[in-house]
Amino acid sequence: MVRFFVAVAAAVLLGAGSGAEYRIDKTRYFANSASEATSRAAVAASVQRFVASGTPWTARELKAWLNTYDALLASLERHDIYVYLRAEENDADTADARSDDELGQLEDRITGRVVEGVAALGSARVAALVRDPLLAPYRWLLTDSLAQARHRLDRADARAVELTVTPVLDAAATSYKSLRKSPESIAANQQAYAALLVSIAAARTGVAKLRGFEGAAQASYFDKSLSAESVERTLAAVRDSQAYAQYRRVASLAPSPQPSPAALAAGAAIPVILAAEQPMGAEYAGAYAALLDPRNGRVEICTAEACDRAGFSLGFSGVDSAVFYGGFDGSVNSVRALAHESGHAVHRQFMSRNQPIAAYNRGPSFMFESFAIFNELLFLDHLYRAASTDAQRAYYLGYFLKDATFQVFGSAEETD
């Protein structure tokens, strides 16, 4: 074991011994599954009333209508966090997985109602309304809903997608989960992964064309608040850069063999992540410490066989964020991934406290990923700076450079 890891674990560990249980306290969201189900039924009824409501015309009425939408969205997300977490803790929990799907459909219905309502108002009326100070908080939501309306499926096409495309994507998701649990490497299963990718791409391309896009890539960019043109400009800039040519030359070289550090238990890995956050200042590092302290019930290291082998963050407006990691093995890659997902959770916590509009807690995904990627690089840089031998420094510097260059060059190649 690297001496640095041992030293930091002894000095920084937040009162959690080696036997500490890293488990998310679900009572943060609902007292128990029965109370969640009862509350969910009431929210579903409120969704029905909102969907059936008329489209407001005045700024005051529209603001009240959007306030209702926003409150419903926050409530649905709280429910979704609860049932999704239960489903991820147990692959056999089909009831909570089904509830997760149903909640997603309810969210789609209220968001779709807003898009339909804004489209009914029309661009001229919306342009007049957004000038009213009352609607200033919702200005982006209203203008974005106009853009969304241009690529929204009508009811017949939406029904066709539900009957033909959704089952294909659901089956692909199930197969992917099964492959993730396989002890074999991705390379050993590359044909199976390729078949899944082809089926997913074909299904999404069909839906994208129904929405008026050239293909799935263009639809995906639009949904991520990007444009195909901006992506193409970025790819061209990377492709033409001198650094890209150097990256390709280095990537083609056989790497020097480096011994991997010993695996770390979660109780030893978390203090290293916390130490890496210190240069960010007390507020940010404190948010990380609060998230990863097992006594706060906001971090889960799920090691049971039934757990999904995935890492993700949870959180939304009005609730504390959390981080889940299944299949944690203590490797540098696992700890890096935990630092990455924790970056998402800390970002979610800051949004929950400081962003009053629930609809904006989703944000463009490319911006979300920037926070998480920064945190994994911060972690790797910390390992390099704190290493005690040249061999360790070489290993961590190589890991950092491989990760950092992938985020720009490898990712651009995949996108291309």
Tab-separated table of C-alpha atoms in Angstrom:
chain	number	residue	atom	x	y	z
A	1	MET	CA	0.000	0.000	0.000
A	2	VAL	CA	1.298	3.428	-0.889
A	3	ARG	CA	2.456	5.179	2.306
A	4	PHE	CA	0.642	8.345	1.333
A	5	PHE	CA	-2.719	6.577	1.339
A	6	VAL	CA	-2.118	5.236	4.830
A	7	ALA	CA	-1.066	8.616	6.190
A	8	VAL	CA	-4.044	10.470	4.780
A	9	ALA	CA	-6.475	7.766	5.896
A	10	ALA	CA	-5.224	8.081	9.455
A	11	ALA	CA	-5.221	11.873	9.472
A	12	VAL	CA	-8.390	12.797	7.611
A	13	LEU	CA	-10.887	9.963	8.075
A	14	LEU	CA	-14.078	11.520	9.353
A	15	GLY	CA	-14.684	9.389	12.405
A	16	ALA	CA	-15.557	6.398	10.225
A	17	GLY	CA	-13.749	3.197	11.099
A	18	SER	CA	-12.998	0.442	8.649
A	19	GLY	CA	-16.380	-1.101	9.431
A	20	ALA	CA	-18.358	2.058	8.599
A	21	GLU	CA	-21.428	1.414	6.503
A	22	TYR	CA	-21.671	3.575	3.424
A	23	ARG	CA	-25.380	3.610	2.730
A	24	ILE	CA	-27.769	6.362	1.638
A	25	ASP	CA	-30.431	7.136	4.222
A	26	LYS	CA	-33.623	6.909	2.172
A	27	THR	CA	-35.684	8.453	4.971
A	28	ARG	CA	-34.209	11.739	3.750
A	29	TYR	CA	-36.786	11.437	0.967
A	30	PHE	CA	-39.653	9.365	2.462
A	31	ALA	CA	-40.209	7.667	5.817
A	32	ASN	CA	-40.860	4.310	4.154
A	33	SER	CA	-42.073	2.749	0.906
A	34	ALA	CA	-45.719	2.887	1.982
A	35	SER	CA	-45.641	6.640	2.613
A	36	GLU	CA	-43.839	7.156	-0.704
A	37	ALA	CA	-46.509	5.189	-2.584
A	38	THR	CA	-49.339	7.143	-0.909
A	39	SER	CA	-47.682	10.464	-1.688
A	40	ARG	CA	-46.985	9.377	-5.253
A	41	ALA	CA	-50.674	8.661	-5.875
A	42	ALA	CA	-51.555	12.174	-4.718
A	43	VAL	CA	-48.889	13.708	-6.964
A	44	ALA	CA	-50.133	11.655	-9.932
A	45	ALA	CA	-53.618	13.094	-9.390
A	46	SER	CA	-52.137	16.616	-9.337
A	47	VAL	CA	-50.339	15.833	-12.594
A	48	GLN	CA	-53.642	14.847	-14.192
A	49	ARG	CA	-55.198	18.155	-13.131
A	50	PHE	CA	-52.259	20.149	-14.466
A	51	VAL	CA	-52.270	18.351	-17.816
A	52	ALA	CA	-56.021	18.995	-18.138
A	53	SER	CA	-55.702	22.686	-17.236
A	54	GLY	CA	-56.100	25.459	-19.767
A	55	THR	CA	-53.243	27.542	-21.120
A	56	PRO	CA	-52.948	30.897	-19.295
A	57	TRP	CA	-52.862	34.091	-21.323
A	58	THR	CA	-51.765	36.799	-18.896
A	59	ALA	CA	-48.345	37.085	-17.280
A	60	ARG	CA	-49.754	36.663	-13.755
A	61	GLU	CA	-51.751	33.556	-14.673
A	62	LEU	CA	-48.848	32.097	-16.633
A	63	LYS	CA	-46.470	32.590	-13.708
A	64	ALA	CA	-48.860	30.777	-11.340
A	65	TRP	CA	-49.222	27.962	-13.896
A	66	LEU	CA	-45.460	27.599	-14.263
A	67	ASN	CA	-45.053	27.697	-10.472
A	68	THR	CA	-47.391	24.701	-10.300
A	69	TYR	CA	-45.378	22.912	-12.974
A	70	ASP	CA	-42.153	23.599	-11.132
A	71	ALA	CA	-43.507	22.326	-7.804
A	72	LEU	CA	-44.812	19.159	-9.480
A	73	LEU	CA	-41.456	18.589	-11.146
A	74	ALA	CA	-39.620	18.863	-7.825
A	75	SER	CA	-42.088	16.485	-6.162
A	76	LEU	CA	-41.856	13.905	-8.949
A	77	GLU	CA	-38.057	14.019	-8.810
A	78	ARG	CA	-38.070	13.367	-5.051
A	79	HIS	CA	-40.178	10.259	-5.680
A	80	ASP	CA	-38.003	9.223	-8.587
A	81	ILE	CA	-34.824	9.455	-6.495
A	82	TYR	CA	-36.377	7.136	-3.910
A	83	VAL	CA	-37.646	4.400	-6.237
A	84	TYR	CA	-34.613	4.579	-8.564
A	85	LEU	CA	-32.244	4.100	-5.638
A	86	ARG	CA	-34.229	1.093	-4.402
A	87	ALA	CA	-34.192	-0.424	-7.900
A	88	GLU	CA	-30.427	0.102	-8.280
A	89	GLU	CA	-29.787	-1.535	-4.913
A	90	ASN	CA	-31.560	-4.679	-6.105
A	91	ASP	CA	-31.685	-5.784	-9.736
A	92	ALA	CA	-34.610	-8.069	-8.902
A	93	ASP	CA	-36.743	-5.139	-7.720
A	94	THR	CA	-38.942	-4.865	-10.787
A	95	ALA	CA	-41.690	-3.003	-8.909
A	96	ASP	CA	-39.498	0.013	-8.139
A	97	ALA	CA	-37.979	-0.120	-11.630
A	98	ARG	CA	-41.515	0.038	-13.042
A	99	SER	CA	-42.365	2.938	-10.704
A	100	ASP	CA	-39.252	4.729	-11.942
A	101	ASP	CA	-40.513	4.407	-15.531
A	102	GLU	CA	-43.986	5.616	-14.552
A	103	LEU	CA	-42.594	8.664	-12.781
A	104	GLY	CA	-40.528	9.470	-15.858
A	105	GLN	CA	-43.696	9.327	-17.928
A	106	LEU	CA	-45.470	11.705	-15.522
A	107	GLU	CA	-42.561	14.150	-15.803
A	108	ASP	CA	-42.737	13.898	-19.582
A	109	ARG	CA	-46.465	14.650	-19.445
A	110	ILE	CA	-46.169	17.858	-17.424
A	111	THR	CA	-43.163	19.042	-19.423
A	112	GLY	CA	-45.018	18.214	-22.626
A	113	ARG	CA	-48.018	20.192	-21.388
A	114	VAL	CA	-45.809	23.242	-20.879
A	115	VAL	CA	-44.336	22.857	-24.361
A	116	GLU	CA	-47.831	22.499	-25.864
A	117	GLY	CA	-49.079	25.518	-23.919
A	118	VAL	CA	-46.196	27.732	-24.973
A	119	ALA	CA	-46.625	26.617	-28.585
A	120	ALA	CA	-50.308	27.536	-28.375
A	121	LEU	CA	-49.385	31.011	-27.150
A	122	GLY	CA	-47.130	31.463	-30.166
A	123	SER	CA	-43.801	33.192	-30.567
A	124	ALA	CA	-45.232	36.734	-30.737
A	125	ARG	CA	-47.223	36.351	-27.508
A	126	VAL	CA	-44.308	34.670	-25.740
A	127	ALA	CA	-41.957	37.477	-26.862
A	128	ALA	CA	-44.346	39.992	-25.290
A	129	LEU	CA	-44.807	37.985	-22.087
A	130	VAL	CA	-41.101	37.449	-21.362
A	131	ARG	CA	-40.631	41.207	-21.238
A	132	ASP	CA	-42.826	41.282	-18.131
A	133	PRO	CA	-40.641	41.290	-14.968
A	134	LEU	CA	-43.054	38.788	-13.378
A	135	LEU	CA	-41.887	36.134	-15.828
A	136	ALA	CA	-38.176	36.941	-15.661
A	137	PRO	CA	-37.365	33.702	-13.744
A	138	TYR	CA	-39.039	31.642	-16.450
A	139	ARG	CA	-37.736	33.523	-19.486
A	140	TRP	CA	-35.356	30.751	-20.581
A	141	LEU	CA	-37.940	28.017	-19.950
A	142	LEU	CA	-40.481	29.797	-22.155
A	143	THR	CA	-38.114	30.450	-25.057
A	144	ASP	CA	-36.673	26.935	-24.843
A	145	SER	CA	-40.183	25.445	-24.840
A	146	LEU	CA	-40.853	27.239	-28.138
A	147	ALA	CA	-37.780	25.560	-29.616
A	148	GLN	CA	-38.814	22.187	-28.170
A	149	ALA	CA	-42.272	22.514	-29.707
A	150	ARG	CA	-40.783	22.530	-33.198
A	151	HIS	CA	-39.386	19.027	-32.646
A	152	ARG	CA	-42.135	17.472	-30.560
A	153	LEU	CA	-43.851	14.306	-31.774
A	154	ASP	CA	-47.571	14.484	-32.356
A	155	ARG	CA	-49.754	12.022	-30.458
A	156	ALA	CA	-49.886	9.446	-33.260
A	157	ASP	CA	-46.119	9.385	-33.703
A	158	ALA	CA	-45.565	9.348	-29.935
A	159	ARG	CA	-47.844	6.313	-29.666
A	160	ALA	CA	-46.007	4.579	-32.503
A	161	VAL	CA	-42.672	5.173	-30.740
A	162	GLU	CA	-44.103	3.827	-27.486
A	163	LEU	CA	-45.246	0.621	-29.193
A	164	THR	CA	-42.260	-0.041	-31.457
A	165	VAL	CA	-39.124	1.797	-30.363
A	166	THR	CA	-39.413	1.895	-26.576
A	167	PRO	CA	-39.423	-1.935	-26.220
A	168	VAL	CA	-36.208	-2.107	-28.285
A	169	LEU	CA	-34.476	0.455	-26.071
A	170	ASP	CA	-35.757	-1.233	-22.891
A	171	ALA	CA	-34.419	-4.592	-24.072
A	172	ALA	CA	-31.073	-2.987	-24.927
A	173	ALA	CA	-30.865	-1.464	-21.441
A	174	THR	CA	-31.539	-4.861	-19.858
A	175	SER	CA	-28.891	-6.527	-22.021
A	176	TYR	CA	-26.394	-3.794	-21.207
A	177	LYS	CA	-26.903	-4.298	-17.466
A	178	SER	CA	-26.336	-8.011	-17.924
A	179	LEU	CA	-23.131	-7.413	-19.880
A	180	ARG	CA	-21.880	-4.989	-17.219
A	181	LYS	CA	-22.164	-7.759	-14.632
A	182	SER	CA	-20.117	-10.143	-16.769
A	183	PRO	CA	-16.650	-10.893	-15.366
A	184	GLU	CA	-15.275	-10.713	-18.914
A	185	SER	CA	-13.768	-7.519	-20.282
A	186	ILE	CA	-15.462	-5.177	-22.752
A	187	ALA	CA	-12.997	-6.379	-25.396
A	188	ALA	CA	-14.058	-9.983	-24.831
A	189	ASN	CA	-17.704	-8.982	-25.328
A	190	GLN	CA	-17.167	-6.444	-28.078
A	191	GLN	CA	-19.493	-8.147	-30.562
A	192	ALA	CA	-22.345	-8.124	-28.041
A	193	TYR	CA	-21.716	-4.462	-27.211
A	194	ALA	CA	-21.539	-3.605	-30.918
A	195	ALA	CA	-24.873	-5.317	-31.570
A	196	LEU	CA	-26.453	-3.303	-28.763
A	197	LEU	CA	-25.032	-0.039	-30.104
A	198	VAL	CA	-26.326	-0.752	-33.605
A	199	SER	CA	-29.840	-1.509	-32.350
A	200	ILE	CA	-29.875	1.613	-30.157
A	201	ALA	CA	-28.552	3.835	-32.964
A	202	ALA	CA	-31.119	2.503	-35.433
A	203	ALA	CA	-34.002	3.016	-32.999
A	204	ARG	CA	-32.924	6.528	-32.058
A	205	THR	CA	-32.344	7.516	-35.678
A	206	GLY	CA	-35.920	6.535	-36.488
A	207	VAL	CA	-37.294	8.665	-33.647
A	208	ALA	CA	-35.022	11.591	-34.584
A	209	LYS	CA	-36.329	11.606	-38.155
A	210	LEU	CA	-39.907	11.634	-36.894
A	211	ARG	CA	-38.957	14.721	-34.878
A	212	GLY	CA	-37.623	16.465	-37.974
A	213	PHE	CA	-33.890	15.884	-37.507
A	214	GLU	CA	-31.439	14.441	-39.995
A	215	GLY	CA	-30.468	11.693	-37.589
A	216	ALA	CA	-29.921	10.667	-33.988
A	217	ALA	CA	-26.738	12.721	-33.571
A	218	GLN	CA	-28.462	15.985	-34.489
A	219	ALA	CA	-31.385	15.210	-32.162
A	220	SER	CA	-28.986	14.370	-29.336
A	221	TYR	CA	-27.105	17.650	-29.785
A	222	PHE	CA	-30.370	19.602	-29.705
A	223	ASP	CA	-31.516	17.833	-26.535
A	224	LYS	CA	-28.177	18.707	-24.896
A	225	SER	CA	-28.518	22.410	-25.738
A	226	LEU	CA	-25.878	22.088	-28.456
A	227	SER	CA	-26.040	22.594	-32.200
A	228	ALA	CA	-24.616	20.277	-34.833
A	229	GLU	CA	-22.679	23.250	-36.213
A	230	SER	CA	-20.981	23.975	-32.876
A	231	VAL	CA	-20.006	20.329	-32.502
A	232	GLU	CA	-18.571	20.225	-36.026
A	233	ARG	CA	-16.557	23.405	-35.382
A	234	THR	CA	-15.141	21.903	-32.197
A	235	LEU	CA	-14.241	18.627	-33.893
A	236	ALA	CA	-12.544	20.493	-36.731
A	237	ALA	CA	-10.519	22.588	-34.265
A	238	VAL	CA	-9.360	19.458	-32.433
A	239	ARG	CA	-8.610	17.578	-35.646
A	240	ASP	CA	-6.507	20.433	-37.022
A	241	SER	CA	-4.608	21.191	-33.824
A	242	GLN	CA	-0.923	20.404	-33.492
A	243	ALA	CA	-1.616	18.879	-30.084
A	244	TYR	CA	-3.913	16.280	-31.690
A	245	ALA	CA	-1.105	15.073	-33.960
A	246	GLN	CA	1.150	14.712	-30.931
A	247	TYR	CA	-1.609	12.870	-29.060
A	248	ARG	CA	-1.972	10.362	-31.911
A	249	ARG	CA	1.783	9.712	-31.980
A	250	VAL	CA	1.989	9.153	-28.230
A	251	ALA	CA	-1.160	7.044	-28.152
A	252	SER	CA	0.337	4.692	-30.723
A	253	LEU	CA	3.346	3.927	-28.506
A	254	ALA	CA	3.330	0.879	-26.270
A	255	PRO	CA	2.959	2.055	-22.653
A	256	SER	CA	5.713	1.312	-20.176
A	257	PRO	CA	4.544	-1.274	-17.654
A	258	GLN	CA	3.773	0.328	-14.300
A	259	PRO	CA	2.777	-1.545	-11.141
A	260	SER	CA	-0.705	-0.559	-10.002
A	261	PRO	CA	-1.112	0.680	-6.424
A	262	ALA	CA	-2.787	-1.636	-3.942
A	263	ALA	CA	-6.565	-1.475	-3.782
A	264	LEU	CA	-8.117	0.803	-1.167
A	265	ALA	CA	-11.162	0.176	0.976
A	266	ALA	CA	-13.770	2.947	0.809
A	267	GLY	CA	-12.790	4.126	4.286
A	268	ALA	CA	-9.256	4.790	3.046
A	269	ALA	CA	-10.186	6.073	-0.420
A	270	ILE	CA	-12.628	8.776	0.668
A	271	PRO	CA	-10.077	10.753	2.749
A	272	VAL	CA	-7.814	10.889	-0.309
A	273	ILE	CA	-10.658	12.389	-2.353
A	274	LEU	CA	-11.306	14.909	0.412
A	275	ALA	CA	-7.643	15.882	0.591
A	276	ALA	CA	-7.683	16.510	-3.176
A	277	GLU	CA	-10.553	19.005	-2.753
A	278	GLN	CA	-8.766	21.243	-0.234
A	279	PRO	CA	-7.303	23.665	-2.835
A	280	MET	CA	-10.885	24.534	-3.857
A	281	GLY	CA	-11.526	26.347	-0.580
A	282	ALA	CA	-13.543	25.725	2.552
A	283	GLU	CA	-17.037	25.997	1.062
A	284	TYR	CA	-16.431	23.533	-1.758
A	285	ALA	CA	-14.266	21.129	0.251
A	286	GLY	CA	-16.808	21.299	3.070
A	287	ALA	CA	-19.593	20.288	0.695
A	288	TYR	CA	-17.523	17.267	-0.346
A	289	ALA	CA	-16.843	16.348	3.296
A	290	ALA	CA	-20.541	16.549	4.172
A	291	LEU	CA	-21.452	14.378	1.169
A	292	LEU	CA	-18.889	11.648	1.852
A	293	ASP	CA	-19.218	11.441	5.637
A	294	PRO	CA	-21.049	8.114	6.166
A	295	ARG	CA	-22.737	9.532	9.264
A	296	ASN	CA	-24.754	11.858	7.010
A	297	GLY	CA	-26.279	9.007	4.996
A	298	ARG	CA	-25.530	10.545	1.607
A	299	VAL	CA	-22.960	8.093	0.183
A	300	GLU	CA	-23.515	4.444	-0.699
A	301	ILE	CA	-20.868	1.899	-1.619
A	302	CYS	CA	-23.028	-1.002	-2.714
A	303	THR	CA	-21.145	-4.312	-2.712
A	304	ALA	CA	-24.039	-6.807	-2.729
A	305	GLU	CA	-24.330	-9.077	-5.759
A	306	ALA	CA	-27.774	-7.664	-6.514
A	307	CYS	CA	-26.455	-4.081	-6.808
A	308	ASP	CA	-26.198	-2.494	-10.212
A	309	ARG	CA	-22.528	-2.004	-11.067
A	310	ALA	CA	-22.875	1.680	-11.756
A	311	GLY	CA	-21.921	5.009	-10.281
A	312	PHE	CA	-24.283	7.962	-10.257
A	313	SER	CA	-25.374	11.004	-8.296
A	314	LEU	CA	-28.842	11.809	-6.997
A	315	GLY	CA	-30.380	15.131	-6.103
A	316	PHE	CA	-32.805	17.814	-7.158
A	317	SER	CA	-34.399	21.032	-6.003
A	318	GLY	CA	-35.468	20.781	-2.368
A	319	VAL	CA	-33.553	17.602	-1.450
A	320	ASP	CA	-30.033	16.817	-0.326
A	321	SER	CA	-27.860	15.195	-2.977
A	322	ALA	CA	-26.248	11.760	-2.649
A	323	VAL	CA	-23.789	9.527	-4.499
A	324	PHE	CA	-24.050	5.797	-5.247
A	325	TYR	CA	-21.300	3.463	-6.406
A	326	GLY	CA	-21.806	-0.211	-7.176
A	327	GLY	CA	-18.923	-2.545	-7.933
A	328	PHE	CA	-16.327	-0.439	-6.110
A	329	ASP	CA	-13.059	-2.416	-6.143
A	330	GLY	CA	-10.638	0.074	-4.594
A	331	SER	CA	-8.577	0.549	-7.768
A	332	VAL	CA	-7.375	3.989	-8.813
A	333	ASN	CA	-10.030	3.906	-11.521
A	334	SER	CA	-12.791	3.158	-9.006
A	335	VAL	CA	-11.691	5.961	-6.686
A	336	ARG	CA	-11.373	8.330	-9.661
A	337	ALA	CA	-14.928	7.444	-10.697
A	338	LEU	CA	-16.195	8.020	-7.160
A	339	ALA	CA	-14.533	11.458	-7.188
A	340	HIS	CA	-16.216	12.141	-10.537
A	341	GLU	CA	-19.711	11.159	-9.368
A	342	SER	CA	-19.202	13.034	-6.102
A	343	GLY	CA	-18.487	16.130	-8.194
A	344	HIS	CA	-21.946	15.738	-9.727
A	345	ALA	CA	-23.510	15.348	-6.276
A	346	VAL	CA	-21.783	18.448	-4.874
A	347	HIS	CA	-22.906	20.427	-7.924
A	348	ARG	CA	-26.472	19.179	-7.369
A	349	GLN	CA	-26.319	20.258	-3.723
A	350	PHE	CA	-25.249	23.785	-4.630
A	351	MET	CA	-28.061	23.974	-7.194
A	352	SER	CA	-30.612	22.696	-4.664
A	353	ARG	CA	-29.615	25.460	-2.252
A	354	ASN	CA	-29.163	28.313	-4.707
A	355	GLN	CA	-31.288	27.660	-7.808
A	356	PRO	CA	-34.962	28.471	-7.117
A	357	ILE	CA	-36.287	27.083	-10.418
A	358	ALA	CA	-36.522	23.277	-10.338
A	359	ALA	CA	-36.718	23.082	-14.144
A	360	TYR	CA	-33.206	24.535	-14.322
A	361	ASN	CA	-31.741	21.864	-12.032
A	362	ARG	CA	-31.253	19.644	-15.066
A	363	GLY	CA	-29.137	22.031	-17.061
A	364	PRO	CA	-27.260	21.179	-20.270
A	365	SER	CA	-25.427	17.883	-19.784
A	366	PHE	CA	-22.161	19.120	-21.301
A	367	MET	CA	-21.955	21.683	-18.496
A	368	PHE	CA	-22.818	19.064	-15.852
A	369	GLU	CA	-19.987	16.832	-17.028
A	370	SER	CA	-17.448	19.651	-16.863
A	371	PHE	CA	-17.753	19.809	-13.066
A	372	ALA	CA	-17.370	16.058	-12.625
A	373	ILE	CA	-14.423	15.743	-15.022
A	374	PHE	CA	-12.671	18.622	-13.289
A	375	ASN	CA	-12.978	16.788	-9.967
A	376	GLU	CA	-11.531	13.536	-11.253
A	377	LEU	CA	-8.563	15.438	-12.691
A	378	LEU	CA	-8.156	17.288	-9.404
A	379	PHE	CA	-8.016	13.893	-7.651
A	380	LEU	CA	-5.396	12.470	-10.032
A	381	ASP	CA	-3.297	15.620	-9.808
A	382	HIS	CA	-3.378	15.337	-6.013
A	383	LEU	CA	-2.113	11.735	-6.163
A	384	TYR	CA	0.769	12.863	-8.375
A	385	ARG	CA	1.731	15.761	-6.105
A	386	ALA	CA	1.529	13.692	-2.912
A	387	ALA	CA	3.361	10.594	-4.209
A	388	SER	CA	6.512	9.702	-2.280
A	389	THR	CA	8.573	7.963	-4.993
A	390	ASP	CA	9.499	8.629	-8.604
A	391	ALA	CA	7.743	5.409	-9.652
A	392	GLN	CA	4.508	6.563	-8.018
A	393	ARG	CA	4.807	10.022	-9.538
A	394	ALA	CA	5.361	8.504	-12.985
A	395	TYR	CA	2.314	6.268	-12.582
A	396	TYR	CA	-0.036	9.056	-11.466
A	397	LEU	CA	1.280	11.584	-13.982
A	398	GLY	CA	0.730	9.056	-16.752
A	399	TYR	CA	-2.775	8.349	-15.484
A	400	PHE	CA	-3.585	12.070	-15.285
A	401	LEU	CA	-2.302	12.774	-18.811
A	402	LYS	CA	-4.160	9.785	-20.247
A	403	ASP	CA	-7.399	10.943	-18.641
A	404	ALA	CA	-6.969	14.621	-19.513
A	405	THR	CA	-6.077	13.974	-23.153
A	406	PHE	CA	-8.961	11.525	-23.527
A	407	GLN	CA	-11.417	14.203	-22.365
A	408	VAL	CA	-10.435	16.315	-25.374
A	409	PHE	CA	-8.864	14.120	-28.051
A	410	GLY	CA	-10.208	10.622	-27.380
A	411	SER	CA	-13.690	11.985	-26.788
A	412	ALA	CA	-13.523	13.999	-30.006
A	413	GLU	CA	-12.495	10.873	-31.937
A	414	GLU	CA	-15.468	8.972	-30.522
A	415	THR	CA	-17.823	11.818	-31.386
A	416	ASP	CA	-16.413	12.056	-34.901
